[in-house]
Short mmCIF file of C-alpha atoms in Angstrom, two decimals:
data_model
loop_
_atom_site.label_atom_id
_atom_site.label_comp_id
_atom_site.label_asym_id
_atom_site.label_seq_id
_atom_site.Cartn_x
_atom_site.Cartn_y
_atom_site.Cartn_z
CA MET C 1 -23.16 73.50 2.16
CA HIS C 2 -19.74 72.76 3.66
CA GLU C 3 -19.00 74.14 7.11
CA LEU C 4 -15.46 75.37 7.83
CA GLU C 5 -14.86 72.36 10.08
CA ASP C 6 -15.72 70.04 7.16
CA TYR C 7 -12.84 71.44 5.11
CA VAL C 8 -10.48 71.12 8.08
CA MET C 9 -11.60 67.50 8.48
CA GLU C 10 -11.00 66.88 4.77
CA LEU C 11 -7.44 68.18 5.14
CA PHE C 12 -6.77 66.02 8.19
CA ASP C 13 -8.33 62.97 6.56
CA SER C 14 -5.78 63.46 3.77
CA LEU C 15 -2.94 63.92 6.27
CA LYS C 16 -4.00 60.81 8.21
CA GLN C 17 -3.75 58.75 5.02
CA LYS C 18 -0.11 59.85 4.66
CA ILE C 19 0.86 58.52 8.10
CA THR C 20 -1.35 55.45 8.55
CA GLY C 21 0.73 52.29 8.63
CA LYS C 22 4.03 54.22 8.69
CA ASN C 23 4.76 53.38 12.35
CA ILE C 24 5.68 56.97 13.21
CA SER C 25 6.53 57.70 16.85
CA ILE C 26 6.02 61.10 18.47
CA VAL C 27 7.31 62.08 21.91
CA PHE C 28 5.33 64.40 24.19
CA PRO C 29 7.55 65.76 27.02
CA GLU C 30 4.54 67.02 29.02
CA GLY C 31 3.11 63.69 30.22
CA ASN C 32 1.59 65.36 33.28
CA ASP C 33 -0.96 67.34 31.23
CA ALA C 34 -4.45 65.92 30.61
CA ARG C 35 -4.68 67.64 27.20
CA ILE C 36 -1.52 65.86 26.07
CA LEU C 37 -2.68 62.51 27.43
CA GLY C 38 -6.13 62.90 25.84
CA ALA C 39 -4.57 63.58 22.45
CA ALA C 40 -2.06 60.73 22.85
CA SER C 41 -4.92 58.36 23.72
CA ARG C 42 -6.86 59.38 20.60
CA LEU C 43 -3.79 59.06 18.38
CA ALA C 44 -3.11 55.55 19.70
CA LYS C 45 -6.75 54.49 19.45
CA ASP C 46 -6.96 55.78 15.86
CA GLY C 47 -3.81 53.82 14.98
CA LEU C 48 -2.11 56.92 13.57
CA ILE C 49 1.15 57.13 15.52
CA LYS C 50 2.99 55.54 18.42
CA PRO C 51 2.73 58.15 21.21
CA VAL C 52 5.45 58.28 23.87
CA VAL C 53 4.80 60.52 26.90
CA LEU C 54 7.53 61.53 29.34
CA GLY C 55 6.96 61.34 33.10
CA THR C 56 6.75 58.87 35.96
CA ALA C 57 4.20 56.08 35.54
CA ASP C 58 2.49 57.07 38.82
CA GLU C 59 2.19 60.73 37.83
CA VAL C 60 0.98 60.06 34.29
CA GLN C 61 -1.51 57.40 35.37
CA LYS C 62 -2.92 59.65 38.09
CA VAL C 63 -3.52 62.51 35.62
CA ALA C 64 -5.08 60.05 33.16
CA GLY C 65 -7.24 58.46 35.85
CA ASP C 66 -8.51 61.82 37.11
CA ALA C 67 -9.50 62.75 33.53
CA ASN C 68 -10.82 59.25 32.68
CA ILE C 69 -8.29 58.83 29.85
CA ASP C 70 -7.48 55.36 28.48
CA LEU C 71 -3.71 55.01 28.00
CA THR C 72 -3.86 51.77 26.01
CA GLY C 73 -1.21 51.99 23.28
CA VAL C 74 0.53 54.99 24.91
CA GLU C 75 4.12 54.39 26.07
CA ILE C 76 5.11 56.09 29.31
CA MET C 77 8.85 56.81 29.55
CA ASP C 78 10.30 57.87 32.91
CA TYR C 79 13.06 60.12 31.60
CA LEU C 80 14.62 60.52 35.06
CA ASN C 81 15.05 56.76 35.56
CA GLN C 82 16.49 55.37 32.35
CA PRO C 83 19.23 52.69 32.10
CA LYS C 84 22.74 54.10 32.56
CA ASP C 85 23.90 52.91 29.14
CA GLN C 86 21.06 54.77 27.41
CA ILE C 87 21.79 58.00 29.29
CA ASP C 88 25.53 57.61 28.55
CA ALA C 89 24.75 57.21 24.84
CA MET C 90 22.50 60.30 24.89
CA VAL C 91 25.18 62.33 26.69
CA ALA C 92 27.79 61.26 24.13
CA ALA C 93 25.46 62.21 21.27
CA ILE C 94 24.90 65.70 22.72
CA VAL C 95 28.60 66.33 23.40
CA GLU C 96 29.52 65.21 19.86
CA ARG C 97 26.77 67.30 18.28
CA ARG C 98 27.67 70.43 20.24
CA LYS C 99 31.34 70.23 19.18
CA GLY C 100 32.87 71.55 22.39
CA LYS C 101 30.08 73.97 23.35
CA THR C 102 28.52 71.54 25.86
CA ASP C 103 30.52 69.27 28.17
CA GLU C 104 29.44 65.92 29.62
CA ALA C 105 28.26 67.40 32.93
CA LYS C 106 26.10 69.99 31.16
CA ALA C 107 24.66 67.34 28.83
CA ARG C 108 23.67 65.16 31.82
CA ASP C 109 22.00 68.19 33.38
CA TRP C 110 20.11 68.92 30.15
CA LEU C 111 18.71 65.37 30.07
CA LYS C 112 16.91 66.02 33.38
CA ASP C 113 14.73 68.47 31.40
CA PRO C 114 11.98 66.63 29.47
CA ASN C 115 12.28 68.93 26.43
CA TYR C 116 16.02 68.25 26.10
CA PHE C 117 15.44 64.54 26.71
CA GLY C 118 12.72 64.36 24.03
CA THR C 119 14.75 66.44 21.57
CA THR C 120 17.76 64.14 22.00
CA LEU C 121 15.61 61.05 21.34
CA VAL C 122 14.50 62.66 18.07
CA TYR C 123 18.07 63.66 17.15
CA MET C 124 19.25 60.07 17.72
CA ASP C 125 16.43 58.69 15.52
CA LYS C 126 14.94 56.76 18.44
CA ILE C 127 11.73 58.81 18.01
CA ASP C 128 10.49 60.43 14.78
CA GLY C 129 9.23 63.80 16.10
CA MET C 130 8.33 65.88 19.15
CA VAL C 131 5.38 68.04 20.22
CA SER C 132 5.71 70.27 23.30
CA GLY C 133 4.69 73.66 24.68
CA ALA C 134 1.37 73.09 26.48
CA ASN C 135 3.08 74.09 29.74
CA HIS C 136 6.25 75.73 28.46
CA PRO C 137 7.06 78.96 26.59
CA THR C 138 8.03 78.59 22.93
CA SER C 139 11.70 79.17 23.76
CA ASP C 140 11.78 76.00 25.90
CA THR C 141 10.76 73.96 22.85
CA VAL C 142 12.81 75.84 20.26
CA ARG C 143 16.11 76.22 22.14
CA PRO C 144 16.91 72.48 22.54
CA ALA C 145 15.85 71.85 18.93
CA LEU C 146 18.21 74.55 17.63
CA GLN C 147 21.08 73.39 19.86
CA ILE C 148 20.82 69.68 19.12
CA ILE C 149 18.72 68.99 16.00
CA LYS C 150 19.72 72.24 14.23
CA THR C 151 18.50 73.49 10.86
CA LYS C 152 18.24 71.68 7.53
CA PRO C 153 21.34 71.79 5.30
CA GLY C 154 21.55 75.10 3.44
CA ILE C 155 19.00 76.77 5.76
CA LYS C 156 20.35 79.15 8.39
CA LEU C 157 17.25 79.70 10.50
CA ILE C 158 13.90 78.30 11.55
CA SER C 159 10.65 80.15 11.05
CA GLY C 160 7.04 79.91 12.13
CA SER C 161 4.27 79.43 9.59
CA PHE C 162 0.49 79.41 9.91
CA LEU C 163 -1.80 77.31 7.76
CA LEU C 164 -5.00 79.24 6.98
CA ILE C 165 -8.06 77.25 5.87
CA ARG C 166 -11.49 78.38 4.68
CA ASP C 167 -13.78 76.57 2.24
CA ASP C 168 -11.44 74.89 -0.23
CA LEU C 169 -8.80 77.61 0.22
CA ARG C 170 -5.46 76.78 1.86
CA TYR C 171 -2.77 79.40 2.40
CA LEU C 172 0.55 79.43 4.23
CA TYR C 173 1.78 82.61 5.99
CA ALA C 174 5.40 83.02 7.17
CA ASP C 175 7.21 84.17 9.16
CA ALA C 176 4.35 84.86 11.54
CA GLY C 177 5.71 83.39 14.73
CA ILE C 178 9.48 83.36 15.31
CA ASN C 179 11.83 85.97 13.79
CA MET C 180 11.17 89.64 14.50
CA ASP C 181 13.03 91.23 11.60
CA LEU C 182 15.12 89.38 9.03
CA ASP C 183 17.51 90.64 6.39
CA ALA C 184 17.06 89.75 2.71
CA GLU C 185 19.00 86.49 3.13
CA GLY C 186 16.78 85.45 6.04
CA VAL C 187 13.57 86.30 4.22
CA SER C 188 14.74 84.27 1.21
CA ASP C 189 15.36 81.27 3.50
CA VAL C 190 11.81 81.58 4.87
CA ALA C 191 10.43 81.71 1.32
CA VAL C 192 12.24 78.55 0.20
CA THR C 193 11.42 76.63 3.40
CA SER C 194 7.77 77.68 3.23
CA ALA C 195 7.41 76.51 -0.37
CA GLU C 196 8.61 73.04 0.60
CA PHE C 197 6.54 72.99 3.78
CA ALA C 198 3.34 73.97 1.92
CA LYS C 199 3.55 70.77 -0.13
CA LEU C 200 2.84 68.75 3.03
CA PHE C 201 -0.69 70.20 2.94
CA ASP C 202 -1.19 69.48 -0.77
CA ILE C 203 -0.59 73.14 -1.63
CA ASP C 204 1.12 73.60 -5.00
CA PRO C 205 3.28 76.54 -3.88
CA LYS C 206 3.15 79.91 -5.59
CA VAL C 207 5.21 82.13 -3.35
CA ALA C 208 4.69 85.89 -3.02
CA LEU C 209 7.16 88.09 -1.14
CA LEU C 210 4.95 90.90 0.12
CA SER C 211 5.50 94.63 0.44
CA PHE C 212 3.65 97.95 0.24
CA SER C 213 5.21 98.19 -3.22
CA THR C 214 4.76 96.14 -6.40
CA LYS C 215 7.68 95.82 -8.80
CA GLY C 216 9.32 99.09 -7.77
CA SER C 217 6.15 101.21 -7.49
CA ALA C 218 7.64 102.63 -4.27
CA LYS C 219 11.21 103.15 -3.09
CA GLY C 220 12.91 102.58 0.24
CA ASP C 221 14.99 100.17 2.27
CA MET C 222 11.99 98.00 3.13
CA VAL C 223 11.20 97.60 -0.58
CA THR C 224 14.81 96.90 -1.51
CA LYS C 225 14.98 94.17 1.13
CA MET C 226 12.05 92.27 -0.39
CA GLN C 227 13.40 92.76 -3.93
CA GLU C 228 16.77 91.30 -2.90
CA ALA C 229 15.07 88.49 -0.96
CA THR C 230 13.05 87.58 -4.06
CA LYS C 231 16.19 87.30 -6.22
CA LEU C 232 17.95 85.16 -3.61
CA ALA C 233 14.94 82.87 -3.16
CA GLN C 234 14.61 82.43 -6.93
CA GLN C 235 18.29 81.45 -7.10
CA LYS C 236 17.93 78.95 -4.23
CA ALA C 237 14.77 77.33 -5.62
CA PRO C 238 14.72 77.93 -9.40
CA ASP C 239 11.97 75.33 -9.98
CA VAL C 240 9.49 76.99 -7.58
CA PRO C 241 7.26 79.89 -8.73
CA ILE C 242 8.50 82.76 -6.51
CA ASP C 243 7.91 86.45 -7.16
CA GLY C 244 8.13 89.81 -5.45
CA GLU C 245 8.00 92.38 -4.32
CA LEU C 246 4.19 92.29 -4.51
CA GLN C 247 1.40 94.13 -2.73
CA PHE C 248 -1.20 91.77 -1.33
CA ASP C 249 -3.87 92.68 -3.89
CA ALA C 250 -1.43 92.07 -6.74
CA ALA C 251 -0.57 88.70 -5.20
CA VAL C 252 -4.15 87.40 -4.99
CA VAL C 253 -6.42 89.30 -7.43
CA PRO C 254 -5.84 88.34 -11.10
CA SER C 255 -7.20 91.61 -12.50
CA VAL C 256 -4.92 93.67 -10.25
CA ALA C 257 -1.98 91.40 -11.06
CA GLU C 258 -2.45 92.00 -14.79
CA LYS C 259 -2.03 95.73 -14.25
CA LYS C 260 0.65 95.76 -11.56
CA ALA C 261 2.73 92.67 -12.37
CA PRO C 262 2.01 91.52 -15.91
CA GLY C 263 3.71 88.27 -16.87
CA SER C 264 4.25 87.11 -13.29
CA LYS C 265 3.83 83.36 -12.66
CA VAL C 266 2.73 84.11 -9.10
CA ALA C 267 0.82 87.39 -9.05
CA GLY C 268 -2.94 86.91 -8.87
CA HIS C 269 -2.59 83.26 -7.79
CA ALA C 270 -0.28 83.27 -4.76
CA ASN C 271 -0.94 80.81 -1.94
CA VAL C 272 2.27 81.09 0.12
CA PHE C 273 2.79 84.57 1.56
CA ILE C 274 6.15 85.76 2.88
CA PHE C 275 6.09 88.85 5.07
CA PRO C 276 8.81 91.48 5.54
CA ASP C 277 8.83 91.16 9.34
CA LEU C 278 7.04 89.55 12.28
CA ASN C 279 4.77 92.55 12.81
CA ALA C 280 3.31 92.18 9.31
CA GLY C 281 3.09 88.39 9.41
CA ASN C 282 1.52 88.06 12.83
CA ILE C 283 -0.99 90.87 12.33
CA SER C 284 -1.96 89.55 8.90
CA TYR C 285 -2.67 85.99 10.00
CA LYS C 286 -4.83 87.25 12.85
CA ILE C 287 -6.79 89.58 10.53
CA THR C 288 -7.31 86.68 8.11
CA GLN C 289 -8.43 84.44 10.97
CA ARG C 290 -10.72 86.89 12.77
CA LEU C 291 -12.19 88.99 9.96
CA GLY C 292 -11.78 86.55 7.08
CA GLY C 293 -13.28 83.58 8.90
CA PHE C 294 -10.29 81.30 8.31
CA GLN C 295 -9.12 78.62 10.73
CA ALA C 296 -5.47 79.14 11.65
CA LEU C 297 -3.14 76.27 12.55
CA GLY C 298 0.25 77.15 13.98
CA PRO C 299 2.81 78.39 14.54
CA LEU C 300 4.35 75.38 12.80
CA LEU C 301 8.15 75.26 13.00
CA GLN C 302 9.90 75.18 9.62
CA GLY C 303 13.54 74.59 8.76
CA LEU C 304 14.56 72.10 11.46
CA ASN C 305 16.49 68.99 10.46
CA LYS C 306 13.86 66.82 12.17
CA PRO C 307 10.23 67.58 13.06
CA VAL C 308 9.57 69.42 16.32
CA ASN C 309 6.46 71.51 16.88
CA ASP C 310 5.38 73.96 19.53
CA LEU C 311 1.98 74.29 21.22
CA SER C 312 0.49 77.42 22.73
CA ARG C 313 -0.16 77.25 26.46
CA GLY C 314 -3.85 77.81 25.71
CA THR C 315 -3.90 74.72 23.51
CA SER C 316 -6.78 72.24 23.46
CA GLU C 317 -6.65 68.46 23.26
CA ASP C 318 -7.83 68.72 19.65
CA ASP C 319 -5.03 71.18 18.82
CA VAL C 320 -2.48 68.73 20.24
CA TYR C 321 -4.02 65.90 18.18
CA LYS C 322 -3.78 67.95 14.97
CA VAL C 323 -0.26 69.26 15.57
CA ALA C 324 0.91 65.70 16.27
CA ILE C 325 -0.56 64.55 12.94
CA ILE C 326 1.23 67.40 11.12
CA THR C 327 4.48 66.49 12.90
CA ALA C 328 4.07 62.87 11.81
CA VAL C 329 3.47 63.98 8.20
CA GLU C 330 6.74 65.94 8.37
CA ALA C 331 8.48 62.81 9.65
CA VAL C 332 7.14 60.72 6.76
CA ALA C 333 8.30 63.39 4.28
CA ASP C 334 11.77 63.51 5.87
CA LYS C 335 12.11 59.73 5.49
CA SER C 336 11.01 59.62 1.85
#
């Protein structure tokens, strides 16, 4: 009988195959954290990515030595002591990208912050992706990414998804980590982004926009929002099965779907779930995780022009390892 961890390993074995030999580099701004260094060491040893950690060589090597971590294959980049021409190029890139919102002095100041430094490396295509947040709040990872990398063309916002795994089941929940309350346009963006993101995990997306109502069974502004979001999402991604508004049972139980949403291409078989607000999304993923026995991975940032992912401050070395692999998979997808 398969244990839950076996199915997670199967997923990550599949993800590792997508990045092996692709020479993907990931920057970790928090080079003074043993969890980061442990994960970077494993990633280098496994030949999966080229890890770059930010910090002084003395500081990083001391943390690694104290934790008995082998840094073979891990590049240490002292972001505060880089050649003048490199810093000048990074400053120019920020000023150009910000189109008058950030001057040269402010850009130089930003580059003294490891998250801004790492984000700028990714923006300039010197590094393929970034993973941060073990010692910083989410906003410290997200803000530089939004200011410099920005969102994908046609997408106005980023969102936070969770991958839920149990047995051979894989589901994506969004937004469950970033936006408190979106309008119909915002919800439709999350739906389209989530459908594309789900494909990274070999999920063939069937997207359900959720509500306490199915196909007009109840009335109210909250219902109307999800109905309008469904129409907008269908217009933006006409080739993706997207339907709503659906109650959760209609979205996942075929017999209920036949009664409540007959003829739907999604109802009864949904695997990507779009929630009306952050309350619903965050509560639902935690219920699924704690009572349903699913493993939850996330929040994974969706909608950015280049891959950046956030860690929780309670993260483990293994979490960092897995999030870095997912970030590298995003980078491979962006290049293809």
